[in-house]
mmCIF file of C-alpha atoms in Angstrom:
data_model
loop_
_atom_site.group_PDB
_atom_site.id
_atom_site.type_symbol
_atom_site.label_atom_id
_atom_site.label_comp_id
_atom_site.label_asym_id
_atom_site.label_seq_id
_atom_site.Cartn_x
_atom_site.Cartn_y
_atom_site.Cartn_z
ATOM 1 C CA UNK M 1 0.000 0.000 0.000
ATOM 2 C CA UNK M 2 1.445 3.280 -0.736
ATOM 3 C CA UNK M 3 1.101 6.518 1.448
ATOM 4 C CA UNK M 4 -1.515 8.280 -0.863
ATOM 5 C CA UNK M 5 -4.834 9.048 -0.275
ATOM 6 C CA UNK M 6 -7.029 6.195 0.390
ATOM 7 C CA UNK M 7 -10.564 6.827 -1.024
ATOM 8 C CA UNK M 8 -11.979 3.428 -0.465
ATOM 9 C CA UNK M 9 -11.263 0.094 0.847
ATOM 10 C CA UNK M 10 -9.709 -2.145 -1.656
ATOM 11 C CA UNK M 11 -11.441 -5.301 -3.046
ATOM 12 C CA UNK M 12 -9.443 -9.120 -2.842
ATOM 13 C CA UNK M 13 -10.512 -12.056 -5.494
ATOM 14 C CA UNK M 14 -8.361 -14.290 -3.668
ATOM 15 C CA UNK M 15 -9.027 -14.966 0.534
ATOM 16 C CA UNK M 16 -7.050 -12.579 2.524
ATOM 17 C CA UNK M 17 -5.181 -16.147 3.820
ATOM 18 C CA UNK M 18 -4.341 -16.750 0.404
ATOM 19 C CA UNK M 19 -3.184 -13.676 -0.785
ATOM 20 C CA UNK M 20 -0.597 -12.630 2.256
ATOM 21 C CA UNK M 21 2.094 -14.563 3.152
ATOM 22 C CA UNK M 22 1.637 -13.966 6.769
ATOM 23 C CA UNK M 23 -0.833 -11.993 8.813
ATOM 24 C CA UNK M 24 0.670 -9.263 11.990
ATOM 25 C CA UNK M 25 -2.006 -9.833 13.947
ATOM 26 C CA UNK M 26 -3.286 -7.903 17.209
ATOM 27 C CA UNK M 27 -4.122 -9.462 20.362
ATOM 28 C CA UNK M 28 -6.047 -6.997 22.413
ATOM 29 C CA UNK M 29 -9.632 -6.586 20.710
ATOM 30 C CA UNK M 30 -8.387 -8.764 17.828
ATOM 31 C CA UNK M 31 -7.628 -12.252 19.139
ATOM 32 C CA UNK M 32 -8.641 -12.044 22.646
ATOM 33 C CA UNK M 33 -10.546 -9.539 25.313
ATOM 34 C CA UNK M 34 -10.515 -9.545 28.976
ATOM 35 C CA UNK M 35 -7.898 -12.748 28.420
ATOM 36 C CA UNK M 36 -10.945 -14.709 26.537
ATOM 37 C CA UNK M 37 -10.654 -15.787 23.223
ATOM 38 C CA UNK M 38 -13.062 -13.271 20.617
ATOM 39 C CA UNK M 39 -15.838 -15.354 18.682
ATOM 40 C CA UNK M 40 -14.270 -16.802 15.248
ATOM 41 C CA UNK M 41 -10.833 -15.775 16.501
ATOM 42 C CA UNK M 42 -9.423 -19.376 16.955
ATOM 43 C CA UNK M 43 -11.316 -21.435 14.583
ATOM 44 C CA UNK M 44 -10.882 -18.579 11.728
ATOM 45 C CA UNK M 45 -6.893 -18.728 12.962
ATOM 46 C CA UNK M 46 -6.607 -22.535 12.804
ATOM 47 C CA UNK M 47 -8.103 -22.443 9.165
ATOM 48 C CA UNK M 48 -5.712 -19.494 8.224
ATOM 49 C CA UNK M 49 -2.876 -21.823 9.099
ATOM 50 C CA UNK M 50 -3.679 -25.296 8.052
ATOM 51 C CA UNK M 51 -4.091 -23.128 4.583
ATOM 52 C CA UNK M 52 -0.036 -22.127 5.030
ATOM 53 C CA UNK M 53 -0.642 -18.714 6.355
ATOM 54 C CA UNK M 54 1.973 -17.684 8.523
ATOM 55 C CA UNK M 55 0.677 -16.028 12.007
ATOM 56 C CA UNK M 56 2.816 -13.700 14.324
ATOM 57 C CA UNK M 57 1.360 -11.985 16.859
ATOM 58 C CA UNK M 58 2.608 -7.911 17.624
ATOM 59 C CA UNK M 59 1.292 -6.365 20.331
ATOM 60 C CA UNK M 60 2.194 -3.081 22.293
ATOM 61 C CA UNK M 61 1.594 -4.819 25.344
ATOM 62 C CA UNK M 62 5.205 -4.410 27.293
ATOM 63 C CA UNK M 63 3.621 -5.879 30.153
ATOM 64 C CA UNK M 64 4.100 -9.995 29.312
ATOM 65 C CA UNK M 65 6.790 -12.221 27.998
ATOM 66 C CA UNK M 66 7.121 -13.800 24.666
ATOM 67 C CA UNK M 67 6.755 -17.141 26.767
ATOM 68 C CA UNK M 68 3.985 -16.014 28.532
ATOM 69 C CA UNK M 69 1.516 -14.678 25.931
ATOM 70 C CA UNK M 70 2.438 -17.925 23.279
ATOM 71 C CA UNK M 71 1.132 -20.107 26.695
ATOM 72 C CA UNK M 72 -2.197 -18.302 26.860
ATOM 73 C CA UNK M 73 -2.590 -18.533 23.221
ATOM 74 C CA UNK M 74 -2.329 -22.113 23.389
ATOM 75 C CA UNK M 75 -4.578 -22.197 25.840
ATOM 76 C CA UNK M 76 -7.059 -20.325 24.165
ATOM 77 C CA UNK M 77 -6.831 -22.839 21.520
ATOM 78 C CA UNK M 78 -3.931 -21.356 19.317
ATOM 79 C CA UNK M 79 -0.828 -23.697 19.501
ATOM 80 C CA UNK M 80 1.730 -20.682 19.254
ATOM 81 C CA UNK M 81 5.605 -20.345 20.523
ATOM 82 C CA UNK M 82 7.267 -17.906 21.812
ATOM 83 C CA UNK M 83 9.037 -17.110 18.078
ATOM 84 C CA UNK M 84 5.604 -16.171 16.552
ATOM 85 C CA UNK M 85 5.273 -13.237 19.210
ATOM 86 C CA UNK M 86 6.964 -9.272 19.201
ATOM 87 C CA UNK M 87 5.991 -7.513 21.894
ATOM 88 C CA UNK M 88 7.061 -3.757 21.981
ATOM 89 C CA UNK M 89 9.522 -4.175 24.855
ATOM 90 C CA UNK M 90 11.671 -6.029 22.310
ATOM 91 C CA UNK M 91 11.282 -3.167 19.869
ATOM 92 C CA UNK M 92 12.198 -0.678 22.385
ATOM 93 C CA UNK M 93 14.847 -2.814 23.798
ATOM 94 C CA UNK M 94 16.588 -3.080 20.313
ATOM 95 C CA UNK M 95 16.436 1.043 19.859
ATOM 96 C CA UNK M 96 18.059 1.504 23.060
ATOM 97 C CA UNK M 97 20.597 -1.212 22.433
ATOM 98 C CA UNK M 98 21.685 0.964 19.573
ATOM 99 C CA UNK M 99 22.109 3.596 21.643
ATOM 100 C CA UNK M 100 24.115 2.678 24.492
ATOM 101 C CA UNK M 101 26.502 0.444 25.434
ATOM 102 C CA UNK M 102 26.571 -3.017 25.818
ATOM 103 C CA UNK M 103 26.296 -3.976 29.203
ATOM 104 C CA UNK M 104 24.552 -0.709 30.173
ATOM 105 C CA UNK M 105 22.026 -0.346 33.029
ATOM 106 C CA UNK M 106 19.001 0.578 32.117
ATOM 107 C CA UNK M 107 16.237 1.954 34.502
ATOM 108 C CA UNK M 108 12.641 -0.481 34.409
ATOM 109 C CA UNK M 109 9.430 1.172 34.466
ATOM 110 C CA UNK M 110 6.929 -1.426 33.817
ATOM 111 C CA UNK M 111 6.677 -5.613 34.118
ATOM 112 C CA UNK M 112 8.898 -8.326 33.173
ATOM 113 C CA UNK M 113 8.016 -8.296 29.210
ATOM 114 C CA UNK M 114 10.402 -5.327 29.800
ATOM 115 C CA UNK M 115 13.297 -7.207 31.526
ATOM 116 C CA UNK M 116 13.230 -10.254 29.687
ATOM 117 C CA UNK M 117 14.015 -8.178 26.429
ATOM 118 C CA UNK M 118 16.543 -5.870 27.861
ATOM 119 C CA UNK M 119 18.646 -9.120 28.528
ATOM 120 C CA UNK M 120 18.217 -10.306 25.373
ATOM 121 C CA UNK M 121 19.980 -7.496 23.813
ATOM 122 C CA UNK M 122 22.530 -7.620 26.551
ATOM 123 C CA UNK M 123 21.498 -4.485 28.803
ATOM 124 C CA UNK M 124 20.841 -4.659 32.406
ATOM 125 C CA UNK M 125 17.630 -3.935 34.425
ATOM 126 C CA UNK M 126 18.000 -1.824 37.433
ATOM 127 C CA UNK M 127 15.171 0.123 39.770
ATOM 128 C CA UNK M 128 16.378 2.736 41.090
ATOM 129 C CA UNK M 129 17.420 6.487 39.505
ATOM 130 C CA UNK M 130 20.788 6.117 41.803
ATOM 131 C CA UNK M 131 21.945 3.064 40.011
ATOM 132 C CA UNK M 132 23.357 4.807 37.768
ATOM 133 C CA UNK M 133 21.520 3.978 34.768
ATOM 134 C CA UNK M 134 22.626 5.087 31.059
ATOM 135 C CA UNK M 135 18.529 5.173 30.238
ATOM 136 C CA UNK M 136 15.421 5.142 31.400
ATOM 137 C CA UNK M 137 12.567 2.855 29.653
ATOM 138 C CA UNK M 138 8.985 2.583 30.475
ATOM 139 C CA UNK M 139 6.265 0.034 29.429
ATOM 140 C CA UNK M 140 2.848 -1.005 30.522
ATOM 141 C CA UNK M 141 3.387 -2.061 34.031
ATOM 142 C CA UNK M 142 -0.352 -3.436 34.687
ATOM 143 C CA UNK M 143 -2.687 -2.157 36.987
ATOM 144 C CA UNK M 144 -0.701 -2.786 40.476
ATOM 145 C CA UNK M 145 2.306 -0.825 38.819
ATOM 146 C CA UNK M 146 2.805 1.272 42.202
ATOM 147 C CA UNK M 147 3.160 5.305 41.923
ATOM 148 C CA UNK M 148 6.039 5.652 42.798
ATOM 149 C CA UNK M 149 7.857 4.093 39.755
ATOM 150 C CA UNK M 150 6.817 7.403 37.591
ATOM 151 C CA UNK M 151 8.463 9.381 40.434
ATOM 152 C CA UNK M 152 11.458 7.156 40.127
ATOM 153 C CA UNK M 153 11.631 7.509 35.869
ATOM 154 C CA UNK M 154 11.005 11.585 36.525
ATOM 155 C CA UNK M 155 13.871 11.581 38.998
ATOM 156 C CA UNK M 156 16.239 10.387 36.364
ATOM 157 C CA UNK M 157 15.045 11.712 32.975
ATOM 158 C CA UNK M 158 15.214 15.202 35.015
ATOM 159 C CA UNK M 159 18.934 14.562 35.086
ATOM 160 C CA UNK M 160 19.160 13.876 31.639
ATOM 161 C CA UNK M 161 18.658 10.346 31.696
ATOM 162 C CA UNK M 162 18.068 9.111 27.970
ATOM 163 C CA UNK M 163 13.957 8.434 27.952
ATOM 164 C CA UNK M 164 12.379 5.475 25.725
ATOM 165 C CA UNK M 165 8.871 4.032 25.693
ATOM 166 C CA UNK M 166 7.412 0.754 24.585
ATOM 167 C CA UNK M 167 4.561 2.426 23.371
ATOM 168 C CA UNK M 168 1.952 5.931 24.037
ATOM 169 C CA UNK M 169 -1.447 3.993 23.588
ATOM 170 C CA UNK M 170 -3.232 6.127 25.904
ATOM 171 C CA UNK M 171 -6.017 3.002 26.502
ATOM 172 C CA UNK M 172 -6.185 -1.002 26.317
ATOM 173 C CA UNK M 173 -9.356 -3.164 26.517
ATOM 174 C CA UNK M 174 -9.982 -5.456 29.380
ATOM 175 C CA UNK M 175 -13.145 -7.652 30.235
ATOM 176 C CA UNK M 176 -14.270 -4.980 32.053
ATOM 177 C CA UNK M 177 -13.885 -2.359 29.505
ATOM 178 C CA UNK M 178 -11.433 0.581 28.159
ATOM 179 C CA UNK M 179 -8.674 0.964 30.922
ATOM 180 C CA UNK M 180 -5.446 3.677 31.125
ATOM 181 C CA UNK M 181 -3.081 2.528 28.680
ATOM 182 C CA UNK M 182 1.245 2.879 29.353
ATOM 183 C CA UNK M 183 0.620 6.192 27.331
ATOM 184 C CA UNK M 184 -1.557 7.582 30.388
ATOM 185 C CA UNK M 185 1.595 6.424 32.417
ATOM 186 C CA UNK M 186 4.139 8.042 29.893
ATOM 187 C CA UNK M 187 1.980 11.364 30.499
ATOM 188 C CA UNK M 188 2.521 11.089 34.152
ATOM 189 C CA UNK M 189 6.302 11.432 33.599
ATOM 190 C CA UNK M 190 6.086 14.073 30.833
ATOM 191 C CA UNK M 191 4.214 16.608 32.827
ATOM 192 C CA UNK M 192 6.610 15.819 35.588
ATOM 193 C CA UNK M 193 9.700 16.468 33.346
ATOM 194 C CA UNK M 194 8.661 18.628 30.397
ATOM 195 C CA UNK M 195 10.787 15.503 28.488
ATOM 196 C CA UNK M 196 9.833 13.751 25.561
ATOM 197 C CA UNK M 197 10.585 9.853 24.930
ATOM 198 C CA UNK M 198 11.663 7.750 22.171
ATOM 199 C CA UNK M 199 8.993 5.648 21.187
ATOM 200 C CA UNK M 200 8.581 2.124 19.620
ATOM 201 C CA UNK M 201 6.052 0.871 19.608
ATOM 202 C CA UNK M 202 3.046 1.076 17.054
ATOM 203 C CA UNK M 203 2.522 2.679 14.709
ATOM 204 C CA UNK M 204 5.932 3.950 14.523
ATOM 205 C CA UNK M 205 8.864 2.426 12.750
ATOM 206 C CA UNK M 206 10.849 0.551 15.032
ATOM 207 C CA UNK M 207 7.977 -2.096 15.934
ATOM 208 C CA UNK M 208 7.271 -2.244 11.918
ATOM 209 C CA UNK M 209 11.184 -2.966 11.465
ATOM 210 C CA UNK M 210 11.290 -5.434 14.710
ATOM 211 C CA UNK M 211 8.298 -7.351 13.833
ATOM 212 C CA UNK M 212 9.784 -7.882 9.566
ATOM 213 C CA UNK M 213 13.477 -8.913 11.496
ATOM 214 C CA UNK M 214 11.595 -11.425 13.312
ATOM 215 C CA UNK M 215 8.823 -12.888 10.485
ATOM 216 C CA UNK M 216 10.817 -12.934 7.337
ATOM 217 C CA UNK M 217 7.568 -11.846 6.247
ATOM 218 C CA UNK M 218 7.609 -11.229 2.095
ATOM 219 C CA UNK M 219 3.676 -9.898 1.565
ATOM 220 C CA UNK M 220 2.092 -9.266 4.911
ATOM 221 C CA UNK M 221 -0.794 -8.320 5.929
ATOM 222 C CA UNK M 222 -1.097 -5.934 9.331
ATOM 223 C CA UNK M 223 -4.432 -7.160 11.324
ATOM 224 C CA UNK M 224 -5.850 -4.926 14.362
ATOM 225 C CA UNK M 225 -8.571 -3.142 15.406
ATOM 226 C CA UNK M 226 -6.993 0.014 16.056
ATOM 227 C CA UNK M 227 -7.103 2.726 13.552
ATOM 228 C CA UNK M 228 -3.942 4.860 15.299
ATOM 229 C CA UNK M 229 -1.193 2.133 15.720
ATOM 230 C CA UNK M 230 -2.640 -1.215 13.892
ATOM 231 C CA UNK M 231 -3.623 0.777 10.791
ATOM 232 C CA UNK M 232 -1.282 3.868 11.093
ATOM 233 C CA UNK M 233 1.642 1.273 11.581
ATOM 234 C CA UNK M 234 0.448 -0.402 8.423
ATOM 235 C CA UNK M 235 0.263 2.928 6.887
ATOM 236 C CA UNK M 236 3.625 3.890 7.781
ATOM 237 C CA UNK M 237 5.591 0.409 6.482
ATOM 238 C CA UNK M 238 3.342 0.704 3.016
ATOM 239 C CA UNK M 239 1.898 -2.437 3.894
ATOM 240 C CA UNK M 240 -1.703 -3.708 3.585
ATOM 241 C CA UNK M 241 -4.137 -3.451 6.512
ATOM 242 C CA UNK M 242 -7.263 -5.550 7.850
ATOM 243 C CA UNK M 243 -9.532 -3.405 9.910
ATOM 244 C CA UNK M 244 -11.665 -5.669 12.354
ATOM 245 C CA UNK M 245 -14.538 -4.411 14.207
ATOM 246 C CA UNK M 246 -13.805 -6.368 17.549
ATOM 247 C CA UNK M 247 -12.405 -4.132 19.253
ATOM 248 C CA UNK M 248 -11.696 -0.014 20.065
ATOM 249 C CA UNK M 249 -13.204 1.162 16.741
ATOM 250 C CA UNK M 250 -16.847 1.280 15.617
ATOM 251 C CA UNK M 251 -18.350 2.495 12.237
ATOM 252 C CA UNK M 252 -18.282 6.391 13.048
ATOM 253 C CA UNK M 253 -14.659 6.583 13.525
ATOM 254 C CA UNK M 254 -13.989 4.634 10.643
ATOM 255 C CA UNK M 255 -16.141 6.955 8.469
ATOM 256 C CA UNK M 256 -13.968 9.706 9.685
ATOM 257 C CA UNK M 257 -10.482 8.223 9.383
ATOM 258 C CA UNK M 258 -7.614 10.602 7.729
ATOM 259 C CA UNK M 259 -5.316 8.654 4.869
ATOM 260 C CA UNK M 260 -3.276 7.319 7.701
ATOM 261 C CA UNK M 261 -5.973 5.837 9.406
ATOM 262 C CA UNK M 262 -7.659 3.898 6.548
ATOM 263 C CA UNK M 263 -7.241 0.361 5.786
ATOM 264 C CA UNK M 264 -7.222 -1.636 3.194
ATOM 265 C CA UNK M 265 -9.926 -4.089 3.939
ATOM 266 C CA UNK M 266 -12.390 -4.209 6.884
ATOM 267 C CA UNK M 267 -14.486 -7.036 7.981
ATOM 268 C CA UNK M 268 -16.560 -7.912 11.057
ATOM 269 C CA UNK M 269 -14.104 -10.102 13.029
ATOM 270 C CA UNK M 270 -11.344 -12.790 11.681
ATOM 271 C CA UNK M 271 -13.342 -14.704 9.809
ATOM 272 C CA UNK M 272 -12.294 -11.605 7.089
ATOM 273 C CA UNK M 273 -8.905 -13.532 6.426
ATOM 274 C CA UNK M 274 -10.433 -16.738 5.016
ATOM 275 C CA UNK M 275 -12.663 -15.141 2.338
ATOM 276 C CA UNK M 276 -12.119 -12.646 -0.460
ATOM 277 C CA UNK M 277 -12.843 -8.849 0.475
ATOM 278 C CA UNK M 278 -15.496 -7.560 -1.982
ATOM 279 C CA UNK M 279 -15.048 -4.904 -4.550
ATOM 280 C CA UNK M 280 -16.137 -1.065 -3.805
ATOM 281 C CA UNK M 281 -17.201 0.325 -7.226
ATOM 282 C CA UNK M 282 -18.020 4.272 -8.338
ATOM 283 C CA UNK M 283 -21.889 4.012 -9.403
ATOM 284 C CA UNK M 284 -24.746 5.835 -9.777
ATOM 285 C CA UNK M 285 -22.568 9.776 -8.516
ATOM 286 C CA UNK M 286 -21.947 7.918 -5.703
ATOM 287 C CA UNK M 287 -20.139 4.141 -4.559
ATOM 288 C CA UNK M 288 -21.772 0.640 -4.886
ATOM 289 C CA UNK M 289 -20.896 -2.445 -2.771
ATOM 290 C CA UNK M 290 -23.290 -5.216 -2.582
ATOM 291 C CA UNK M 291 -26.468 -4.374 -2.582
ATOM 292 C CA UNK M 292 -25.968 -0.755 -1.097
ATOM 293 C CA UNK M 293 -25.119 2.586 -2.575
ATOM 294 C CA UNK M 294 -23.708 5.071 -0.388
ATOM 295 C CA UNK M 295 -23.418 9.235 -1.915
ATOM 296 C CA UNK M 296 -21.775 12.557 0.343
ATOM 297 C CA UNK M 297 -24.291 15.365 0.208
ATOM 298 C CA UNK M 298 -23.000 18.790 1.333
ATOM 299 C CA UNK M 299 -23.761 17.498 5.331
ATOM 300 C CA UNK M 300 -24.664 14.234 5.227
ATOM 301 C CA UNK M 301 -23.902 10.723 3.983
ATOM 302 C CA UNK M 302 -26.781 8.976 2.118
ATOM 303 C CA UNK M 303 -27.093 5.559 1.841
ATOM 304 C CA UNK M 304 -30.009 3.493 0.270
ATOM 305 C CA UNK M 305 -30.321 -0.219 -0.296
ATOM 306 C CA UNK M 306 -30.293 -3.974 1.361
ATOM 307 C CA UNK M 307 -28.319 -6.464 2.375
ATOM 308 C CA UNK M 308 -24.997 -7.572 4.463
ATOM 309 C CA UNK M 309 -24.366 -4.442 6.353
ATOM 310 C CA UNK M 310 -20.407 -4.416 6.213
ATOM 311 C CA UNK M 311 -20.723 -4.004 2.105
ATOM 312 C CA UNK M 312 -22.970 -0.325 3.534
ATOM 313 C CA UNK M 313 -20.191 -0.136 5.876
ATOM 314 C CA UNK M 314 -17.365 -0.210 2.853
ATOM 315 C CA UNK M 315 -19.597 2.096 0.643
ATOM 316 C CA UNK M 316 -20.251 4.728 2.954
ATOM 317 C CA UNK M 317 -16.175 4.804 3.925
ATOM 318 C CA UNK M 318 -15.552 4.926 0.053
ATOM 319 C CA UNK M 319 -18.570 7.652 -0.042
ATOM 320 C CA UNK M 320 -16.815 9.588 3.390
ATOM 321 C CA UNK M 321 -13.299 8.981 2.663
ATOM 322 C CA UNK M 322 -13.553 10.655 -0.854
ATOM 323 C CA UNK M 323 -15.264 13.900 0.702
ATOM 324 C CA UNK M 324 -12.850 14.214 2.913
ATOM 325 C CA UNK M 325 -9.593 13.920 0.590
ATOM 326 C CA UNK M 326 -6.775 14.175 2.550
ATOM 327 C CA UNK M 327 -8.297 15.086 5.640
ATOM 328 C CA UNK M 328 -11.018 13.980 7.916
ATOM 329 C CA UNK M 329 -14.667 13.516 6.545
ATOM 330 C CA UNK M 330 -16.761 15.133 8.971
ATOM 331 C CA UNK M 331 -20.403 14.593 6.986
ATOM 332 C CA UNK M 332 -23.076 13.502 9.469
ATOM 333 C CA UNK M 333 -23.433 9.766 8.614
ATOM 334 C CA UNK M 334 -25.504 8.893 12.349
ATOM 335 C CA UNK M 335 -28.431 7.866 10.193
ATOM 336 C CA UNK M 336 -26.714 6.164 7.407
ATOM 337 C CA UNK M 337 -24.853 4.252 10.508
ATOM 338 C CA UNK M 338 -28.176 3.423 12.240
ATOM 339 C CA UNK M 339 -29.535 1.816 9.112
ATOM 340 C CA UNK M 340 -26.793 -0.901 8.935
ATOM 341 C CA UNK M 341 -26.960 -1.587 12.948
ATOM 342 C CA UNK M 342 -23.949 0.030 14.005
#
């Protein structure tokens, strides 16, 4: 996919499983929620990979190990090892091995996820700001991640202290709903400090780079249901994107996504990898897809029709994305919305 302006989703003859060599795929609101498997996630998953898909698993969760999110996938019903999963912690934990020496001490703000990966690339976790450390790196720490850890990260980025972050998602889904995210955390430190971090996680480059060293993947195909670091990340490798609608984002902030924030294809849940992605098609001064046609009015988006409501959903985001141009379509589309149920 290349960085120009995305007017509409794009259309697959062949079955996303078939067409990618290997899918990125999301955990959080993709795979699993509140540590439960989503509906379709493992059987659609199993059929993916009997079919010679390969699956990796990238999350920005810094939190958990490799070891330790491969276990609960297998539990879940998704025989995975530790190999097929990149967390951000070993994105960050890369950057900052560039950056310093090896051997270096390097100040943990967050859960183990964090430590295991520093020690892979040879660095040293310490606690405290008087250890000396040559950087500071924080990561979701969960929610028993005590206070004082932010005051210990302000203490030494105020003297200087090199500053990285797995990640700024300001939220993450749980079973009980949207909780504060290691970017709330990060915030914590940068009002404390007036600093800013290095970041690596999603969407930005390093997790793109981290997750391609680790995959060998040729054609793939980014899966999340994020539009600012699943899609956005997609965006900003030029790779293709699968929007699914388990998770943060519903049909009104998809209508209004910028270029970077548009993906390729978007389907209900991950049953969307094992079939071809239908076609979105200028007709009638507006956009056809299935049995609905979907037009931008000078305030609103009209849509008229019948049948499977994500082909409305793809021809009112081919309708909305094409008013907008380069920027953000903000045409009321509540009623067009209402008609397809979401």
């Amino acid at each position: 996919m290349s960085q120009s302006v995305r007017t509409r989703p794009a259309g697959s003859g062949q079955a996303l499983s078939e067409a990618y060599d290997t899918a990125l795929l999301d955990l959080d609101g993709v795979v699993y929620a509140g540590g439960n498997a989503i509906v379709h996630a493992v059987e659609s998953l199993a059929t993916a990979r009997a079919g010679g898909m390969h699956l990796a698993y990238v999350t920005n969760n810094a939190l958990r190990t490799p070891d330790t999110v491969a276990e609960h996938l297998t539990e879940l019903g998704i025989p995975t090892g530790a190999d097929d999963v990149i967390t951000s912690a070993q994105a960050v934990a890369r950057l900052i091995s560039e950056q310093v020496p090896a051997g270096s001490r390097v100040l943990v703000i967050g859960g183990e996820g964090l430590r295991v990966a520093l020690r892979e690339r040879g660095l040293v976790p310490v606690e405290s700001a008087d250890d000396d450390p040559a950087a500071v790196v924080q990561g979701f720490g969960g929610p028993d991640l005590p206070w004082g850890r932010f005051a210990e990260a302000s203490y030494a980025v105020a003297r200087g202290v090199p500053w990285f972050a797995s990640n700024t998602d300001l939220t993450i889904p749980s079973g009980r709903g949207i909780a504060p995210g290691n970017g709330a955390a990060v915030e914590v430190v940068r009002i404390a400090t007036g600093a800013e971090p290095q970041v690596a996680g999603k969407p930005l480059p390093p997790m793109h780079r981290e997750t391609i060293l680790r995959t060998g993947a040729v054609r793939p195909l980014v899966v999340g249901d994020r539009l600012d670091t699943d899609i956005e990340g997609a965006f900003n490798g030029e790779v293709d994107s699968l929007l699914v609608l388990t998770g943060v984002t519903d049909g009104a902030q998809l209508l209004a996504a910028p270029p970077q924030h548009r993906p390729t294809y978007v389907d209900a849940d991950l049953r969307g990898l094992l079939t071809g992605q239908p076609e979105v098609v200028e007709a009638e001064g507006g956009f056809r897809c299935g049995g609905w046609t979907a037009t931008a009015g000078s305030e609103r988006l009209e849509l008229d029709g019948d049948g499977a409501a994500l082909d409305g959903l793809r021809a009112l985001c081919a309708a909305a994305w094409t008013a907008a141009g380069d920027g953000a379509c903000e045409l009321d589309g509540g009623k067009a919305l209402a008609r397809l149920g979401l």
